[in-house]
Amino acid sequence: MGLRVLAVDDEADFIETLVKRFTYRQISVTAASNGPEALALLDREAFDVVILDMRMPGMDGLTVLQEIKKRHPLVEVIILTGHASVEAGSQGMSLGAYDYVLKPVDFGELLEKANKAYERKKLNESRNNS
């Protein structure tokens, strides 16, 4: 089936570009514009990697990350953090995120991290099934 990505960001232009770039590479991608929408999608559909913005109105990225890890522990999360906030990225990793990427995003770097996160998820699933 291949990598299935859920991209979560409240910036419509950014998420649209991200979806186009993943789709162009024939990677299954679904977009959500906020935390509650993302969590609802995760409860209904299977995703391997969530690309999650830290700064969103309402439910922030760290809260969403904690919920994802509670409900879907094998799903890998890559944090998007802007404003040179490396602190938010490392805080997210301490809460179980796979990695983080600074905005503006280098798509090649994001794609590489998504693929590595997917490999880790598959490895963890095979360990859990044996």
Coordinates of N, CA, C and O in Angstrom, one line a residue:
M1 N 0.8 -1.2 0.0 CA 0.0 0.0 0.0 C 0.9 1.3 0.0 O 0.5 2.2 -0.6
G2 N 2.0 1.3 0.7 CA 2.8 2.4 0.8 C 2.5 3.4 1.8 O 1.5 3.3 2.5
L3 N 3.4 4.4 1.9 CA 3.3 5.4 2.9 C 2.0 6.2 2.8 O 1.6 6.7 1.8
R4 N 1.3 6.4 4.0 CA 0.1 7.2 4.1 C 0.3 8.3 5.1 O 0.6 8.1 6.2
V5 N 0.2 9.5 4.6 CA 0.6 10.7 5.3 C -0.7 11.5 5.7 O -1.6 11.7 4.9
L6 N -0.7 12.0 6.9 CA -1.7 13.0 7.3 C -1.0 14.3 7.6 O -0.1 14.3 8.5
A7 N -1.3 15.4 6.9 CA -0.6 16.7 7.0 C -1.6 17.6 7.8 O -2.7 17.8 7.4
V8 N -1.1 18.2 8.9 CA -2.0 19.0 9.7 C -1.4 20.4 9.9 O -0.3 20.5 10.5
D9 N -2.1 21.4 9.4 CA -1.6 22.8 9.4 C -2.8 23.7 9.2 O -3.6 23.4 8.3
D10 N -2.8 24.8 9.9 CA -3.9 25.7 9.7 C -3.7 26.7 8.5 O -4.6 27.5 8.2
E11 N -2.5 26.7 7.9 CA -2.2 27.6 6.8 C -2.6 26.9 5.5 O -2.0 26.0 5.0
A12 N -3.7 27.4 4.9 CA -4.3 26.7 3.8 C -3.4 26.6 2.6 O -3.3 25.6 1.9
D13 N -2.6 27.7 2.3 CA -1.7 27.7 1.2 C -0.6 26.7 1.4 O -0.2 26.0 0.4
F14 N -0.1 26.6 2.6 CA 1.0 25.7 2.9 C 0.5 24.3 2.7 O 1.2 23.4 2.1
I15 N -0.6 24.0 3.3 CA -1.1 22.6 3.3 C -1.4 22.2 1.9 O -1.2 21.0 1.4
E16 N -2.0 23.1 1.1 CA -2.3 22.8 -0.3 C -1.0 22.4 -1.1 O -1.0 21.5 -1.9
T17 N 0.1 23.2 -0.9 CA 1.3 22.9 -1.5 C 1.9 21.6 -1.1 O 2.4 20.8 -1.9
L18 N 1.8 21.3 0.2 CA 2.3 20.0 0.7 C 1.6 18.9 0.1 O 2.2 17.9 -0.4
V19 N 0.2 19.0 0.0 CA -0.6 17.9 -0.6 C -0.2 17.7 -2.0 O 0.0 16.5 -2.5
K20 N 0.0 18.8 -2.8 CA 0.4 18.7 -4.2 C 1.7 18.0 -4.3 O 1.9 17.1 -5.2
R21 N 2.7 18.3 -3.5 CA 4.0 17.8 -3.6 C 4.0 16.3 -3.3 O 4.8 15.5 -3.9
F22 N 3.3 15.9 -2.2 CA 3.2 14.4 -1.9 C 2.5 13.7 -3.0 O 2.9 12.6 -3.5
T23 N 1.4 14.2 -3.5 CA 0.5 13.6 -4.5 C 1.4 13.4 -5.8 O 1.3 12.4 -6.4
Y24 N 2.1 14.4 -6.1 CA 3.0 14.4 -7.3 C 3.9 13.2 -7.3 O 4.2 12.6 -8.3
R25 N 4.4 12.8 -6.1 CA 5.3 11.7 -5.8 C 4.5 10.4 -5.6 O 5.1 9.4 -5.1
Q26 N 3.2 10.4 -5.8 CA 2.3 9.3 -5.7 C 2.3 8.7 -4.3 O 2.3 7.5 -4.0
I27 N 2.3 9.6 -3.3 CA 2.2 9.3 -1.9 C 0.9 9.7 -1.4 O 0.4 10.8 -1.6
S28 N 0.2 8.8 -0.8 CA -1.2 9.0 -0.3 C -1.1 10.1 0.8 O -0.4 9.9 1.8
V29 N -1.8 11.2 0.7 CA -1.8 12.3 1.7 C -3.2 12.8 1.9 O -4.0 13.0 0.9
T30 N -3.5 13.1 3.1 CA -4.8 13.7 3.5 C -4.5 14.9 4.3 O -3.5 14.9 5.1
A31 N -5.2 16.0 4.2 CA -5.0 17.2 4.9 C -6.0 17.4 6.0 O -7.2 17.1 5.9
A32 N -5.6 18.0 7.1 CA -6.5 18.5 8.2 C -6.0 19.9 8.6 O -4.8 20.2 8.5
S33 N -7.0 20.7 8.9 CA -6.6 22.1 9.2 C -6.5 22.4 10.7 O -6.1 23.5 11.1
N34 N -6.8 21.4 11.5 CA -6.6 21.7 13.0 C -6.5 20.3 13.7 O -6.7 19.3 13.1
G35 N -6.2 20.4 15.0 CA -6.0 19.2 15.8 C -7.2 18.3 15.9 O -7.1 17.1 15.7
P36 N -8.4 18.8 16.3 CA -9.6 18.0 16.4 C -9.9 17.2 15.1 O -10.3 16.0 15.1
E37 N -9.8 17.9 14.0 CA -10.0 17.3 12.7 C -9.0 16.2 12.4 O -9.4 15.1 12.0
A38 N -7.8 16.4 12.7 CA -6.7 15.4 12.6 C -7.0 14.2 13.4 O -6.9 13.0 12.9
L39 N -7.4 14.4 14.7 CA -7.7 13.2 15.6 C -8.9 12.4 15.1 O -8.8 11.2 15.1
A40 N -9.9 13.1 14.6 CA -11.1 12.4 14.0 C -10.7 11.6 12.8 O -11.1 10.4 12.7
L41 N -9.8 12.1 12.0 CA -9.3 11.4 10.8 C -8.5 10.1 11.2 O -8.7 9.0 10.7
L42 N -7.7 10.3 12.2 CA -6.9 9.2 12.7 C -7.7 8.1 13.3 O -7.4 6.9 13.3
D43 N -8.8 8.5 13.9 CA -9.7 7.5 14.5 C -10.5 6.7 13.5 O -10.9 5.6 13.7
R44 N -10.6 7.3 12.2 CA -11.4 6.6 11.2 C -10.5 5.9 10.1 O -11.0 5.0 9.5
E45 N -9.3 6.5 9.9 CA -8.5 5.9 8.8 C -7.1 5.6 9.4 O -6.7 6.2 10.4
A46 N -6.4 4.7 8.6 CA -5.0 4.4 9.0 C -4.0 5.3 8.3 O -4.1 5.5 7.1
F47 N -3.1 5.9 9.1 CA -2.1 6.7 8.6 C -0.8 6.2 9.2 O -0.8 5.6 10.3
D48 N 0.3 6.4 8.5 CA 1.6 5.9 9.0 C 2.4 7.1 9.6 O 3.0 6.9 10.7
V49 N 2.3 8.3 9.0 CA 3.1 9.4 9.4 C 2.2 10.6 9.5 O 1.4 10.9 8.5
V50 N 2.2 11.4 10.6 CA 1.5 12.6 10.7 C 2.6 13.8 10.6 O 3.6 13.7 11.4
I51 N 2.3 14.7 9.7 CA 3.2 15.9 9.7 C 2.4 17.0 10.4 O 1.3 17.4 9.9
L52 N 2.8 17.5 11.5 CA 2.0 18.2 12.5 C 2.6 19.6 12.8 O 3.7 19.7 13.3
D53 N 1.9 20.6 12.5 CA 2.3 22.0 12.8 C 2.1 22.2 14.3 O 1.2 21.8 14.9
M54 N 3.1 22.9 14.9 CA 3.0 23.2 16.3 C 2.1 24.3 16.7 O 1.4 24.3 17.7
R55 N 2.0 25.4 15.8 CA 1.2 26.5 16.2 C -0.1 26.5 15.4 O -0.1 26.8 14.2
M56 N -1.1 26.2 16.1 CA -2.5 26.2 15.5 C -3.4 26.8 16.5 O -3.2 26.6 17.7
P57 N -4.4 27.5 16.0 CA -5.4 28.0 17.0 C -6.2 26.9 17.7 O -6.3 25.8 17.1
G58 N -6.6 27.1 18.9 CA -7.4 26.1 19.6 C -6.4 25.1 20.2 O -5.6 25.4 21.1
M59 N -6.4 23.9 19.7 CA -5.6 22.8 20.2 C -4.2 22.9 19.5 O -4.1 22.8 18.3
D60 N -3.1 23.2 20.3 CA -1.8 23.3 19.8 C -1.2 22.0 19.4 O -1.7 20.9 19.8
G61 N -0.1 22.0 18.7 CA 0.5 20.8 18.2 C 1.0 19.8 19.3 O 0.9 18.6 19.1
L62 N 1.5 20.3 20.4 CA 2.0 19.4 21.4 C 0.8 18.7 22.1 O 0.9 17.5 22.4
T63 N -0.3 19.3 22.2 CA -1.5 18.6 22.7 C -2.0 17.6 21.8 O -2.3 16.4 22.2
V64 N -2.0 17.9 20.5 CA -2.4 16.9 19.4 C -1.4 15.8 19.4 O -1.9 14.6 19.4
L65 N -0.2 16.0 19.5 CA 0.9 15.0 19.6 C 0.6 14.0 20.7 O 0.6 12.8 20.5
Q66 N 0.3 14.5 21.9 CA 0.1 13.7 23.1 C -1.1 12.8 22.8 O -1.1 11.6 23.2
E67 N -2.2 13.4 22.2 CA -3.4 12.6 21.9 C -3.1 11.5 20.9 O -3.6 10.4 21.1
I68 N -2.3 11.8 19.9 CA -2.0 10.8 18.9 C -1.3 9.7 19.5 O -1.6 8.5 19.3
K69 N -0.3 10.0 20.3 CA 0.6 8.9 20.9 C -0.3 8.1 21.9 O 0.0 6.9 22.1
K70 N -1.3 8.7 22.5 CA -2.1 8.0 23.5 C -3.0 7.0 22.7 O -3.2 5.8 23.0
R71 N -3.7 7.5 21.6 CA -4.6 6.7 20.8 C -4.0 5.8 19.8 O -4.6 4.8 19.5
H72 N -2.9 6.3 19.2 CA -2.3 5.5 18.1 C -0.8 5.5 18.3 O -0.1 6.2 17.5
P73 N -0.3 4.7 19.2 CA 1.1 4.8 19.6 C 2.1 4.5 18.5 O 3.2 4.9 18.5
L74 N 1.7 3.7 17.5 CA 2.6 3.3 16.4 C 2.7 4.4 15.3 O 3.6 4.3 14.5
V75 N 1.8 5.3 15.3 CA 1.8 6.4 14.2 C 3.0 7.3 14.5 O 3.2 7.7 15.7
E76 N 3.8 7.5 13.5 CA 5.0 8.4 13.7 C 4.6 9.8 13.4 O 3.8 10.1 12.5
V77 N 5.1 10.8 14.2 CA 4.8 12.2 14.0 C 6.0 13.0 13.7 O 7.0 12.9 14.4
I78 N 6.0 13.8 12.7 CA 7.0 14.8 12.4 C 6.4 16.2 12.6 O 5.4 16.5 12.1
I79 N 7.1 16.9 13.5 CA 6.7 18.2 13.9 C 7.2 19.3 12.9 O 8.3 19.3 12.5
L80 N 6.3 20.2 12.6 CA 6.7 21.4 11.8 C 6.7 22.6 12.8 O 5.7 22.8 13.5
T81 N 7.8 23.2 12.9 CA 7.9 24.3 13.8 C 8.5 25.5 13.1 O 9.5 25.4 12.3
G82 N 8.0 26.7 13.3 CA 8.5 27.9 12.7 C 9.1 28.8 13.7 O 9.4 28.4 14.8
H83 N 9.4 30.0 13.3 CA 9.9 31.0 14.2 C 11.1 30.6 14.9 O 11.3 30.8 16.1
A84 N 11.9 29.7 14.2 CA 13.2 29.2 14.7 C 13.1 28.6 16.1 O 13.9 28.7 16.9
S85 N 11.9 28.0 16.3 CA 11.6 27.4 17.6 C 12.1 26.0 17.7 O 11.3 25.0 17.7
V86 N 13.4 25.8 17.8 CA 13.9 24.4 18.0 C 13.5 23.8 19.3 O 13.3 22.6 19.4
E87 N 13.2 24.7 20.3 CA 12.7 24.2 21.6 C 11.4 23.4 21.5 O 11.3 22.4 22.1
A88 N 10.5 23.9 20.7 CA 9.2 23.2 20.5 C 9.5 21.9 19.8 O 8.8 20.9 20.2
G89 N 10.4 21.8 18.9 CA 10.7 20.6 18.2 C 11.3 19.5 19.2 O 10.9 18.4 19.2
S90 N 12.2 20.0 20.0 CA 12.8 19.0 20.9 C 11.9 18.6 22.0 O 11.9 17.5 22.5
Q91 N 11.0 19.6 22.4 CA 9.9 19.2 23.4 C 9.0 18.2 22.8 O 8.6 17.2 23.4
G92 N 8.7 18.3 21.5 CA 7.8 17.4 20.8 C 8.5 16.0 20.8 O 7.8 15.0 21.0
M93 N 9.8 16.0 20.5 CA 10.5 14.7 20.4 C 10.5 14.0 21.8 O 10.3 12.8 21.9
S94 N 10.6 14.8 22.9 CA 10.5 14.2 24.2 C 9.1 13.6 24.5 O 9.0 12.7 25.4
L95 N 8.1 14.0 23.8 CA 6.7 13.5 23.9 C 6.4 12.4 22.9 O 5.3 12.0 22.8
G96 N 7.4 12.0 22.2 CA 7.3 10.8 21.3 C 7.3 11.1 19.8 O 7.1 10.2 19.0
A97 N 7.5 12.4 19.4 CA 7.6 12.7 18.0 C 8.8 12.0 17.4 O 9.8 11.8 18.0
Y98 N 8.8 11.6 16.1 CA 9.9 11.0 15.4 C 11.0 12.0 15.2 O 12.2 11.8 15.4
D99 N 10.6 13.2 14.7 CA 11.6 14.2 14.4 C 10.9 15.6 14.2 O 9.6 15.6 14.3
Y100 N 11.6 16.6 13.9 CA 11.0 17.9 13.6 C 11.7 18.5 12.4 O 12.8 18.2 12.1
V101 N 11.0 19.4 11.7 CA 11.5 20.2 10.6 C 11.1 21.6 10.8 O 10.0 22.0 11.2
L102 N 12.1 22.5 10.5 CA 11.8 24.0 10.7 C 11.1 24.5 9.4 O 11.4 24.1 8.3
K103 N 10.2 25.4 9.7 CA 9.6 26.2 8.6 C 10.5 27.4 8.3 O 11.0 28.0 9.2
P104 N 10.6 27.8 7.1 CA 10.1 27.2 5.8 C 10.7 25.9 5.6 O 11.8 25.6 5.8
V105 N 9.8 24.9 5.1 CA 10.2 23.5 5.0 C 11.0 23.3 3.7 O 10.6 23.8 2.6
D106 N 12.1 22.5 3.8 CA 12.8 22.0 2.7 C 12.0 20.7 2.4 O 12.1 19.7 3.2
F107 N 11.3 20.6 1.3 CA 10.5 19.4 1.0 C 11.3 18.2 0.9 O 10.9 17.1 1.4
G108 N 12.5 18.3 0.3 CA 13.3 17.1 0.2 C 13.6 16.5 1.6 O 13.6 15.3 1.8
E109 N 14.0 17.4 2.5 CA 14.3 16.9 3.9 C 13.0 16.3 4.5 O 13.1 15.3 5.2
L110 N 11.9 17.0 4.3 CA 10.6 16.5 4.9 C 10.3 15.1 4.3 O 9.9 14.2 5.1
L111 N 10.4 14.9 3.1 CA 10.2 13.7 2.4 C 11.1 12.6 2.9 O 10.6 11.4 3.2
E112 N 12.3 12.9 3.1 CA 13.3 11.9 3.6 C 12.9 11.5 5.0 O 12.9 10.3 5.3
K113 N 12.6 12.4 5.8 CA 12.2 12.1 7.2 C 10.9 11.3 7.3 O 10.7 10.4 8.1
A114 N 9.9 11.6 6.4 CA 8.7 10.9 6.3 C 8.9 9.4 5.9 O 8.4 8.5 6.5
N115 N 9.8 9.2 5.0 CA 10.1 7.9 4.6 C 10.8 7.1 5.7 O 10.5 5.9 5.9
K116 N 11.7 7.7 6.4 CA 12.4 7.1 7.5 C 11.5 6.8 8.7 O 11.5 5.7 9.3
A117 N 10.5 7.7 8.9 CA 9.5 7.5 10.0 C 8.6 6.3 9.6 O 8.3 5.5 10.4
Y118 N 8.3 6.2 8.3 CA 7.5 5.1 7.8 C 8.2 3.8 8.0 O 7.6 2.8 8.5
E119 N 9.5 3.7 7.7 CA 10.3 2.5 7.9 C 10.3 2.1 9.4 O 10.1 0.9 9.7
R120 N 10.4 3.1 10.3 CA 10.4 2.8 11.7 C 9.0 2.3 12.1 O 8.9 1.4 12.9
K121 N 8.0 2.9 11.6 CA 6.6 2.4 12.0 C 6.4 0.9 11.5 O 5.9 0.1 12.3
K122 N 6.9 0.6 10.3 CA 6.7 -0.8 9.8 C 7.5 -1.7 10.7 O 7.1 -2.8 11.0
L123 N 8.7 -1.3 11.1 CA 9.6 -2.1 12.0 C 8.9 -2.4 13.3 O 8.8 -3.5 13.8
N124 N 8.3 -1.3 13.9 CA 7.6 -1.4 15.2 C 6.4 -2.3 15.1 O 6.1 -3.1 16.0
E125 N 5.7 -2.2 14.0 CA 4.5 -3.0 13.8 C 4.9 -4.5 13.7 O 4.2 -5.4 14.3
S126 N 6.0 -4.8 13.0 CA 6.4 -6.2 12.8 C 6.8 -6.8 14.2 O 6.6 -7.9 14.5
R127 N 7.5 -5.9 15.0 CA 7.8 -6.4 16.4 C 6.6 -6.7 17.2 O 6.6 -7.6 18.0
N128 N 5.6 -5.8 17.1 CA 4.4 -6.0 17.9 C 3.6 -7.2 17.4 O 2.8 -7.8 18.2
N129 N 3.7 -7.6 16.2 CA 3.0 -8.7 15.6 C 3.7 -10.1 15.8 O 3.1 -11.1 15.5
S130 N 4.9 -10.0 16.3 CA 5.6 -11.3 16.5 C 5.6 -11.8 17.9 O 5.1 -11.2 18.8

